[in-house]
């Protein structure tokens, strides 16, 4: 019998193995870890957005009770800067401006929250007390809090060596072809919009513990990271100059990342370096206010776009000009977000023959901006799907019809876009049709009329999107400026009794990998799920992996596991052939049983595993003992999930309050391993998308003070802000990875914001609204309604 | 949080003595405002006087045509009290919408009223119902008690003991929440009593205030329509990232209308 009962393999909605640990409070997060002799770090942060540091006097602080040491940037002359992992080139071929990002500020503070000094003390309170006793003399400089201010002539420079505050001025696409297409286009739609800045707000604040063993000179960093190996490389090689064999990085249970825990942060370097100096462990845990002020923010684009169309609504050309806020320093992958994760997606699901995009990245006196759930792709999708709706409105075309006319047809795959990417598979008509049916698009006008009778404005919006994830091919990203490989590694360790431990280079911080990845093993090897454990997040245990972001864990990490399991099965078949005295070619393997084809001679998985480790009767001349294989997998292409999101809202005109009443998502995420987990991932992504569209707004004042620096002023979506989300999948398989999977972690956050805003604009269509910027707050919506009232009355 | 001394007196007299002896001490009841301030190091009292052990500050009771609510009554007690529900259902309803479950299980009416946060709920009920604030020293009319943002008639060392609410003929409350904090963006408490009609506005301005035009309109015609046409001036109202003064002024009218509708 080869059947695992109950079925726990690919396609089973197995309950998450990790949840008992999380739900019973037994998760081990970084702040739960305490090392013998541990000290605590407090970071003194700049209260000014831009200031010259005239002097720092730490004498009083150093004399405070419990203080072990006080460090400033001047104590770290030999340390490197926090590196940026992706080099972008300007239009003229010169490299981007890449100013130094010191671990602790040197010379200037460049945003509110910039790290000025670190106090190490016996207790957290003593460290904070002493930090307050540090005397810093600042010469406050004019701050550039917005991109507009930073680009103004004569603007104050965030970095003295970066003229005009421009990090890079980059482009993609064929400008001449694009201009020629516009020159003869019968219709051009012009549009401007903002993609609002967001604070990631993972439930678990960042934390880091540095540990140092003076007898071995081994360093250990425990940190809230999505990719411990990347942190080890960046921090070890570029900042602290520690060789990998002397530096272990552990990312234990991590309570949410959404991208914000990909990056190497100064605090990680501070605690590791300081542990070596004070010869004791050093712990730092962010307070929520610190999280607001120092976690890399997301989005923050200002974009102008032009779309050329023919008389039938066929898109002829797209030209996009985007300003992207980098904040005060370049965070690890900041530079790639508005370029290769954004502009390359501007073809969307449409056959637009020419796309030309220009992106200017700008330094401002704000928190660094980097990848946040979707990273670049939500910005591209929001632009495109708003633009398509505007184009439909201005040409009198139906919103659905204009999309259908421009879809990449099913027979066009693999489809080469004009902006570098080659889509492998998709069926945009199918996801659209399924979503229209589920959402009862056809019946909407009756619901609108019913709402109107109740005094409500009801609107419906749609978004048909694509994204590129499963990042990605090392050779491709390398040619585009990435300073890292983007393969993944998996080790399948079969134990003598047949149970399995998997070591994966990906990292789970809420996604359920400990279940999904285990299902791959159950499906392939026939080992019950309870006999499979997934180990991740420790550079001392697992081979060099690249971590989790860009919906890559299954497509890249899962594929590496498949390759390693192929090796396991190949070896196990040889052992089985030996035991059954058959030729290898005749031995079949199906979920746990080896059989000589056409006979009743079988060997169980457990017998083979035991033989591999107790090789008494073993082909030792030709085969090594053991059953433990590692594989590295580097994909040939990105994966391309896509789909259709439909949102229905109701607006209360008296207050402007917008309520999402229906939300339908039909996504093509490739093969689905665990439908329940996919549904949860999509729902979570949609929650964040609705948050961006209606609620969340990171606000700086003109002095560079973060106004929305707490939950009192930054509105996270709450359960009662969210409708029941109908989630369904329509599968086309990825053509180039062995699982056919595409990825589901980001689709919700990518597809949903334009669907929501398109619904809000639709609800307000009688008020002459062309666009509403995110978040569409009650005050903003009421403002629109109120402003257009006199005009309505005059009609 | 900075270090401070902690005292838990057993009587009102002991509490007053402790507070009077140390001008830098702070009384604490539910701690819903003070504790976050302490944790953020925004407040540095030398001592914190925990009022939770003082019996004189507790209890909810009907006394003739008055409802007397002790300072330590938690929001959840007010929300679920049969006495409150019978006498002033609008007050119980208000209490049931303050903050979230955790806040309602800790926060007290005395703490809220003494703190006089412009975006708090209770001050509008106290003012709208023409309640009397009873302290360890005196009785203060609501009209004299609230003196603008976080300011009241309470003197240093003076403790709020109870609030006496005259039972109205009708009362109603409506509010729009700040989308992030869930404090009040604009709220209106309306009451019809033997002494006349009162309309108290919270959230919208720097402190709770009475809306005279609406009171006049409702005195003439107690109906939602009567206030629907009364425009609140935006002058002096709050304006921030969540909404302009104009928006809040508009909401005042909307909430007053809804409060009258709720009052019936």
Short mmCIF file of N, CA and C in Angstrom, two decimals, chain A residues 327-449:
data_model
loop_
_atom_site.label_atom_id
_atom_site.label_comp_id
_atom_site.label_asym_id
_atom_site.label_seq_id
_atom_site.Cartn_x
_atom_site.Cartn_y
_atom_site.Cartn_z
N UNK A 327 14.55 57.32 1.23
CA UNK A 327 14.83 57.67 2.61
C UNK A 327 16.26 58.20 2.74
N UNK A 328 16.80 58.14 3.94
CA UNK A 328 18.07 58.80 4.21
C UNK A 328 19.29 57.96 3.81
N UNK A 329 19.13 56.64 3.82
CA UNK A 329 20.24 55.74 3.46
C UNK A 329 19.68 54.65 2.56
N UNK A 330 20.58 53.96 1.86
CA UNK A 330 20.13 52.85 1.02
C UNK A 330 20.02 51.60 1.87
N UNK A 331 18.80 51.15 2.08
CA UNK A 331 18.58 49.88 2.75
C UNK A 331 18.96 48.75 1.78
N UNK A 332 19.02 47.53 2.30
CA UNK A 332 19.66 46.42 1.58
C UNK A 332 19.21 46.24 0.14
N UNK A 333 17.89 46.21 -0.08
CA UNK A 333 17.42 45.98 -1.45
C UNK A 333 16.59 47.15 -1.98
N UNK A 334 16.75 48.31 -1.33
CA UNK A 334 15.94 49.48 -1.66
C UNK A 334 16.01 49.83 -3.15
N UNK A 335 17.21 49.72 -3.69
CA UNK A 335 17.41 50.23 -5.05
C UNK A 335 16.74 49.36 -6.10
N UNK A 336 16.53 48.07 -5.78
CA UNK A 336 15.93 47.16 -6.76
C UNK A 336 14.41 47.29 -6.82
N UNK A 337 13.83 47.82 -5.74
CA UNK A 337 12.36 47.80 -5.66
C UNK A 337 11.70 48.65 -6.75
N UNK A 338 12.11 49.92 -6.92
CA UNK A 338 11.40 50.73 -7.93
C UNK A 338 11.95 50.53 -9.35
N UNK A 339 12.89 49.61 -9.51
CA UNK A 339 13.45 49.36 -10.84
C UNK A 339 13.04 47.97 -11.31
N UNK A 340 13.83 46.95 -10.89
CA UNK A 340 13.61 45.61 -11.43
C UNK A 340 12.43 44.88 -10.83
N UNK A 341 11.91 45.38 -9.73
CA UNK A 341 10.70 44.76 -9.18
C UNK A 341 9.45 45.58 -9.51
N UNK A 342 9.64 46.68 -10.20
CA UNK A 342 8.52 47.60 -10.49
C UNK A 342 8.36 47.81 -12.00
N UNK A 343 9.38 48.44 -12.58
CA UNK A 343 9.24 48.85 -13.98
C UNK A 343 9.15 47.65 -14.92
N UNK A 344 9.74 46.54 -14.53
CA UNK A 344 9.67 45.34 -15.37
C UNK A 344 8.28 44.73 -15.38
N UNK A 345 7.40 45.21 -14.49
CA UNK A 345 6.03 44.66 -14.42
C UNK A 345 5.03 45.57 -15.11
N UNK A 346 5.52 46.61 -15.78
CA UNK A 346 4.60 47.62 -16.29
C UNK A 346 3.86 47.19 -17.55
N UNK A 347 4.22 46.04 -18.11
CA UNK A 347 3.38 45.51 -19.19
C UNK A 347 2.10 44.92 -18.59
N UNK A 348 2.19 44.50 -17.35
CA UNK A 348 1.02 43.90 -16.72
C UNK A 348 0.57 42.67 -17.48
N UNK A 349 -0.74 42.50 -17.60
CA UNK A 349 -1.28 41.33 -18.31
C UNK A 349 -1.68 41.72 -19.74
N UNK A 350 -1.08 42.81 -20.21
CA UNK A 350 -1.54 43.39 -21.47
C UNK A 350 -0.45 43.33 -22.56
N UNK A 351 -0.91 43.41 -23.79
CA UNK A 351 -0.01 43.26 -24.93
C UNK A 351 0.61 44.58 -25.38
N UNK A 352 0.58 45.57 -24.54
CA UNK A 352 1.17 46.88 -24.87
C UNK A 352 2.54 46.66 -25.53
N UNK A 353 2.69 47.06 -26.81
CA UNK A 353 3.93 46.69 -27.51
C UNK A 353 5.17 47.43 -27.06
N UNK A 354 5.00 48.65 -26.55
CA UNK A 354 6.19 49.36 -26.09
C UNK A 354 5.93 50.02 -24.74
N UNK A 355 6.85 49.81 -23.84
CA UNK A 355 6.79 50.42 -22.50
C UNK A 355 8.14 51.07 -22.25
N UNK A 356 8.11 52.32 -21.85
CA UNK A 356 9.35 53.01 -21.49
C UNK A 356 9.14 53.64 -20.12
N UNK A 357 10.02 53.29 -19.20
CA UNK A 357 9.87 53.78 -17.82
C UNK A 357 11.15 54.47 -17.38
N UNK A 358 10.98 55.58 -16.71
CA UNK A 358 12.11 56.32 -16.14
C UNK A 358 11.89 56.43 -14.64
N UNK A 359 12.89 56.07 -13.89
CA UNK A 359 12.74 56.08 -12.42
C UNK A 359 13.89 56.86 -11.81
N UNK A 360 13.51 57.84 -11.02
CA UNK A 360 14.51 58.63 -10.30
C UNK A 360 14.38 58.30 -8.82
N UNK A 361 15.47 57.84 -8.23
CA UNK A 361 15.45 57.50 -6.80
C UNK A 361 16.04 58.67 -6.01
N UNK A 362 15.37 59.03 -4.92
CA UNK A 362 15.65 60.29 -4.25
C UNK A 362 15.95 60.06 -2.77
N UNK A 363 17.01 60.72 -2.30
CA UNK A 363 17.29 60.70 -0.86
C UNK A 363 16.47 61.78 -0.16
N UNK A 364 15.90 61.43 0.99
CA UNK A 364 15.18 62.40 1.83
C UNK A 364 15.56 62.15 3.28
N UNK A 365 15.23 63.09 4.14
CA UNK A 365 15.53 62.92 5.58
C UNK A 365 14.42 62.13 6.25
N UNK A 366 14.25 60.90 5.78
CA UNK A 366 13.22 60.02 6.35
C UNK A 366 13.81 58.62 6.52
N UNK A 367 13.08 57.77 7.20
CA UNK A 367 13.50 56.38 7.40
C UNK A 367 13.78 55.74 6.03
N UNK A 368 14.82 54.92 5.91
CA UNK A 368 15.03 54.23 4.64
C UNK A 368 13.78 53.46 4.19
N UNK A 369 13.60 53.42 2.89
CA UNK A 369 12.45 52.73 2.30
C UNK A 369 12.97 51.49 1.58
N UNK A 370 12.28 50.39 1.73
CA UNK A 370 12.74 49.16 1.06
C UNK A 370 11.53 48.27 0.77
N UNK A 371 11.80 47.01 0.51
CA UNK A 371 10.74 46.10 0.09
C UNK A 371 9.72 45.90 1.20
N UNK A 372 8.47 45.95 0.83
CA UNK A 372 7.36 45.65 1.74
C UNK A 372 6.35 44.85 0.92
N UNK A 373 5.80 43.83 1.51
CA UNK A 373 4.94 42.84 0.85
C UNK A 373 4.53 43.21 -0.58
N UNK A 374 5.16 42.58 -1.53
CA UNK A 374 4.90 42.86 -2.94
C UNK A 374 6.00 43.66 -3.59
N UNK A 375 6.53 44.66 -2.87
CA UNK A 375 7.75 45.37 -3.26
C UNK A 375 7.85 45.72 -4.74
N UNK A 376 7.35 46.85 -5.12
CA UNK A 376 7.45 47.29 -6.51
C UNK A 376 6.28 46.81 -7.35
N UNK A 377 5.91 45.57 -7.16
CA UNK A 377 4.81 45.03 -7.96
C UNK A 377 3.44 45.61 -7.56
N UNK A 378 3.19 45.88 -6.27
CA UNK A 378 1.93 46.59 -5.95
C UNK A 378 1.91 47.99 -6.58
N UNK A 379 3.08 48.64 -6.61
CA UNK A 379 3.13 49.98 -7.17
C UNK A 379 2.83 49.93 -8.66
N UNK A 380 3.42 48.94 -9.35
CA UNK A 380 3.17 48.80 -10.79
C UNK A 380 1.70 48.46 -11.04
N UNK A 381 1.17 47.56 -10.25
CA UNK A 381 -0.21 47.12 -10.44
C UNK A 381 -1.19 48.25 -10.15
N UNK A 382 -0.92 49.00 -9.10
CA UNK A 382 -1.82 50.11 -8.77
C UNK A 382 -1.85 51.12 -9.91
N UNK A 383 -0.67 51.44 -10.43
CA UNK A 383 -0.61 52.39 -11.54
C UNK A 383 -1.38 51.87 -12.75
N UNK A 384 -1.06 50.64 -13.15
CA UNK A 384 -1.68 50.10 -14.37
C UNK A 384 -3.18 49.97 -14.24
N UNK A 385 -3.62 49.41 -13.14
CA UNK A 385 -5.04 49.10 -13.02
C UNK A 385 -5.89 50.34 -12.76
N UNK A 386 -5.30 51.38 -12.21
CA UNK A 386 -6.01 52.67 -12.15
C UNK A 386 -6.04 53.28 -13.54
N UNK A 387 -4.89 53.22 -14.21
CA UNK A 387 -4.77 53.83 -15.54
C UNK A 387 -5.75 53.19 -16.52
N UNK A 388 -5.88 51.89 -16.46
CA UNK A 388 -6.80 51.19 -17.37
C UNK A 388 -8.24 51.64 -17.10
N UNK A 389 -8.59 51.79 -15.83
CA UNK A 389 -9.94 52.27 -15.52
C UNK A 389 -10.15 53.70 -16.03
N UNK A 390 -9.15 54.54 -15.84
CA UNK A 390 -9.26 55.92 -16.32
C UNK A 390 -9.39 55.92 -17.85
N UNK A 391 -8.58 55.08 -18.50
CA UNK A 391 -8.64 54.99 -19.97
C UNK A 391 -10.03 54.54 -20.41
N UNK A 392 -10.59 53.58 -19.71
CA UNK A 392 -11.94 53.10 -20.06
C UNK A 392 -12.95 54.24 -19.90
N UNK A 393 -12.85 54.95 -18.79
CA UNK A 393 -13.80 56.03 -18.53
C UNK A 393 -13.70 57.12 -19.60
N UNK A 394 -12.46 57.42 -20.01
CA UNK A 394 -12.27 58.54 -20.93
C UNK A 394 -12.54 58.18 -22.38
N UNK A 395 -12.66 56.87 -22.66
CA UNK A 395 -12.99 56.48 -24.03
C UNK A 395 -14.39 55.90 -24.09
N UNK A 396 -15.05 55.89 -22.94
CA UNK A 396 -16.42 55.37 -22.92
C UNK A 396 -16.50 53.86 -23.06
N UNK A 397 -15.37 53.20 -22.83
CA UNK A 397 -15.38 51.73 -22.94
C UNK A 397 -15.73 51.08 -21.61
N UNK A 398 -16.24 49.88 -21.70
CA UNK A 398 -16.51 49.09 -20.50
C UNK A 398 -15.19 48.67 -19.87
N UNK A 399 -15.16 48.69 -18.52
CA UNK A 399 -13.91 48.37 -17.80
C UNK A 399 -13.44 46.94 -18.04
N UNK A 400 -14.40 46.04 -18.21
CA UNK A 400 -14.03 44.64 -18.43
C UNK A 400 -13.58 44.46 -19.88
N UNK A 401 -14.32 45.07 -20.79
CA UNK A 401 -14.03 44.88 -22.21
C UNK A 401 -12.64 45.41 -22.57
N UNK A 402 -12.28 46.56 -22.01
CA UNK A 402 -10.96 47.12 -22.35
C UNK A 402 -9.86 46.19 -21.88
N UNK A 403 -10.10 45.51 -20.77
CA UNK A 403 -9.10 44.56 -20.28
C UNK A 403 -9.03 43.34 -21.20
N UNK A 404 -10.19 42.82 -21.52
CA UNK A 404 -10.21 41.64 -22.40
C UNK A 404 -9.49 41.92 -23.71
N UNK A 405 -9.73 43.09 -24.27
CA UNK A 405 -9.14 43.41 -25.58
C UNK A 405 -7.62 43.46 -25.54
N UNK A 406 -7.10 43.73 -24.36
CA UNK A 406 -5.65 43.90 -24.27
C UNK A 406 -4.91 42.75 -23.58
N UNK A 407 -5.67 41.78 -23.10
CA UNK A 407 -5.02 40.64 -22.42
C UNK A 407 -4.02 39.94 -23.35
N UNK A 408 -2.95 39.46 -22.76
CA UNK A 408 -2.05 38.54 -23.46
C UNK A 408 -2.81 37.23 -23.65
N UNK A 409 -3.01 36.80 -24.89
CA UNK A 409 -3.83 35.60 -25.10
C UNK A 409 -3.11 34.33 -24.66
N UNK A 410 -3.89 33.30 -24.37
CA UNK A 410 -3.33 32.06 -23.84
C UNK A 410 -2.31 31.41 -24.79
N UNK A 411 -2.48 31.64 -26.11
CA UNK A 411 -1.56 30.98 -27.05
C UNK A 411 -0.28 31.79 -27.25
N UNK A 412 -0.13 32.89 -26.50
CA UNK A 412 1.07 33.73 -26.69
C UNK A 412 2.22 33.36 -25.74
N UNK A 413 1.96 32.40 -24.84
CA UNK A 413 3.03 32.04 -23.88
C UNK A 413 4.00 31.04 -24.49
N UNK A 414 5.29 31.12 -24.20
CA UNK A 414 5.91 32.15 -23.36
C UNK A 414 5.86 33.51 -24.03
N UNK A 415 5.54 34.53 -23.23
CA UNK A 415 5.32 35.86 -23.77
C UNK A 415 6.45 36.80 -23.35
N UNK A 416 7.10 37.38 -24.34
CA UNK A 416 8.18 38.32 -24.06
C UNK A 416 7.61 39.73 -23.96
N UNK A 417 7.76 40.36 -22.80
CA UNK A 417 7.27 41.74 -22.65
C UNK A 417 8.34 42.70 -23.17
N UNK A 418 7.94 43.96 -23.39
CA UNK A 418 8.95 44.95 -23.81
C UNK A 418 9.82 45.44 -22.66
N UNK A 419 9.59 44.93 -21.46
CA UNK A 419 10.40 45.36 -20.31
C UNK A 419 11.05 44.15 -19.63
N UNK A 420 11.76 43.37 -20.46
CA UNK A 420 12.71 42.35 -20.00
C UNK A 420 12.12 41.00 -19.61
N UNK A 421 10.94 40.98 -18.98
CA UNK A 421 10.46 39.70 -18.47
C UNK A 421 9.84 38.83 -19.57
N UNK A 422 9.96 37.52 -19.38
CA UNK A 422 9.26 36.58 -20.25
C UNK A 422 8.32 35.73 -19.39
N UNK A 423 7.02 35.98 -19.56
CA UNK A 423 6.01 35.25 -18.78
C UNK A 423 5.92 33.82 -19.32
N UNK A 424 5.90 32.84 -18.41
CA UNK A 424 5.86 31.45 -18.88
C UNK A 424 4.45 30.91 -19.07
N UNK A 425 3.52 31.32 -18.21
CA UNK A 425 2.17 30.76 -18.33
C UNK A 425 1.16 31.66 -17.64
N UNK A 426 -0.09 31.46 -17.98
CA UNK A 426 -1.16 32.23 -17.36
C UNK A 426 -2.43 32.07 -18.19
N UNK A 427 -3.55 32.42 -17.57
CA UNK A 427 -4.82 32.38 -18.29
C UNK A 427 -5.68 33.49 -17.70
N UNK A 428 -5.46 34.70 -18.21
CA UNK A 428 -6.06 35.88 -17.58
C UNK A 428 -7.56 35.94 -17.80
N UNK A 429 -8.01 35.40 -18.94
CA UNK A 429 -9.45 35.38 -19.20
C UNK A 429 -10.16 34.46 -18.21
N UNK A 430 -9.51 33.34 -17.90
CA UNK A 430 -10.14 32.37 -17.00
C UNK A 430 -10.29 32.95 -15.58
N UNK A 431 -9.23 33.57 -15.07
CA UNK A 431 -9.33 34.13 -13.71
C UNK A 431 -10.33 35.28 -13.70
N UNK A 432 -10.35 36.06 -14.77
CA UNK A 432 -11.32 37.16 -14.86
C UNK A 432 -12.74 36.61 -14.84
N UNK A 433 -13.00 35.64 -15.70
CA UNK A 433 -14.37 35.12 -15.81
C UNK A 433 -14.83 34.49 -14.49
N UNK A 434 -13.91 33.76 -13.87
CA UNK A 434 -14.28 33.12 -12.60
C UNK A 434 -14.58 34.17 -11.52
N UNK A 435 -13.78 35.22 -11.50
CA UNK A 435 -14.00 36.27 -10.50
C UNK A 435 -15.30 37.02 -10.77
N UNK A 436 -15.57 37.31 -12.04
CA UNK A 436 -16.80 38.03 -12.39
C UNK A 436 -18.02 37.24 -11.94
N UNK A 437 -17.92 35.92 -12.13
CA UNK A 437 -19.03 35.06 -11.76
C UNK A 437 -19.19 35.00 -10.23
N UNK A 438 -18.07 34.76 -9.54
CA UNK A 438 -18.13 34.66 -8.09
C UNK A 438 -18.66 35.95 -7.46
N UNK A 439 -18.19 37.08 -8.00
CA UNK A 439 -18.57 38.37 -7.41
C UNK A 439 -19.93 38.84 -7.91
N UNK A 440 -20.54 38.10 -8.80
CA UNK A 440 -21.81 38.49 -9.43
C UNK A 440 -21.73 39.92 -9.96
N UNK A 441 -20.75 40.11 -10.80
CA UNK A 441 -20.54 41.44 -11.41
C UNK A 441 -21.81 41.85 -12.16
N UNK A 442 -22.42 40.90 -12.84
CA UNK A 442 -23.59 41.21 -13.67
C UNK A 442 -24.74 41.74 -12.83
N UNK A 443 -24.81 41.29 -11.58
CA UNK A 443 -25.92 41.72 -10.74
C UNK A 443 -25.63 42.98 -9.93
N UNK A 444 -24.51 43.62 -10.21
CA UNK A 444 -24.09 44.73 -9.35
C UNK A 444 -25.05 45.91 -9.39
N UNK A 445 -25.54 46.27 -10.56
CA UNK A 445 -26.35 47.50 -10.65
C UNK A 445 -27.59 47.40 -9.74
N UNK A 446 -28.11 46.19 -9.59
CA UNK A 446 -29.25 46.03 -8.68
C UNK A 446 -28.80 46.30 -7.24
N UNK A 447 -27.60 45.86 -6.90
CA UNK A 447 -27.10 46.11 -5.54
C UNK A 447 -26.82 47.60 -5.34
N UNK A 448 -26.34 48.24 -6.41
CA UNK A 448 -26.09 49.68 -6.31
C UNK A 448 -27.41 50.42 -6.05
N UNK A 449 -28.44 50.01 -6.77
CA UNK A 449 -29.74 50.68 -6.61
C UNK A 449 -30.31 50.44 -5.21
#
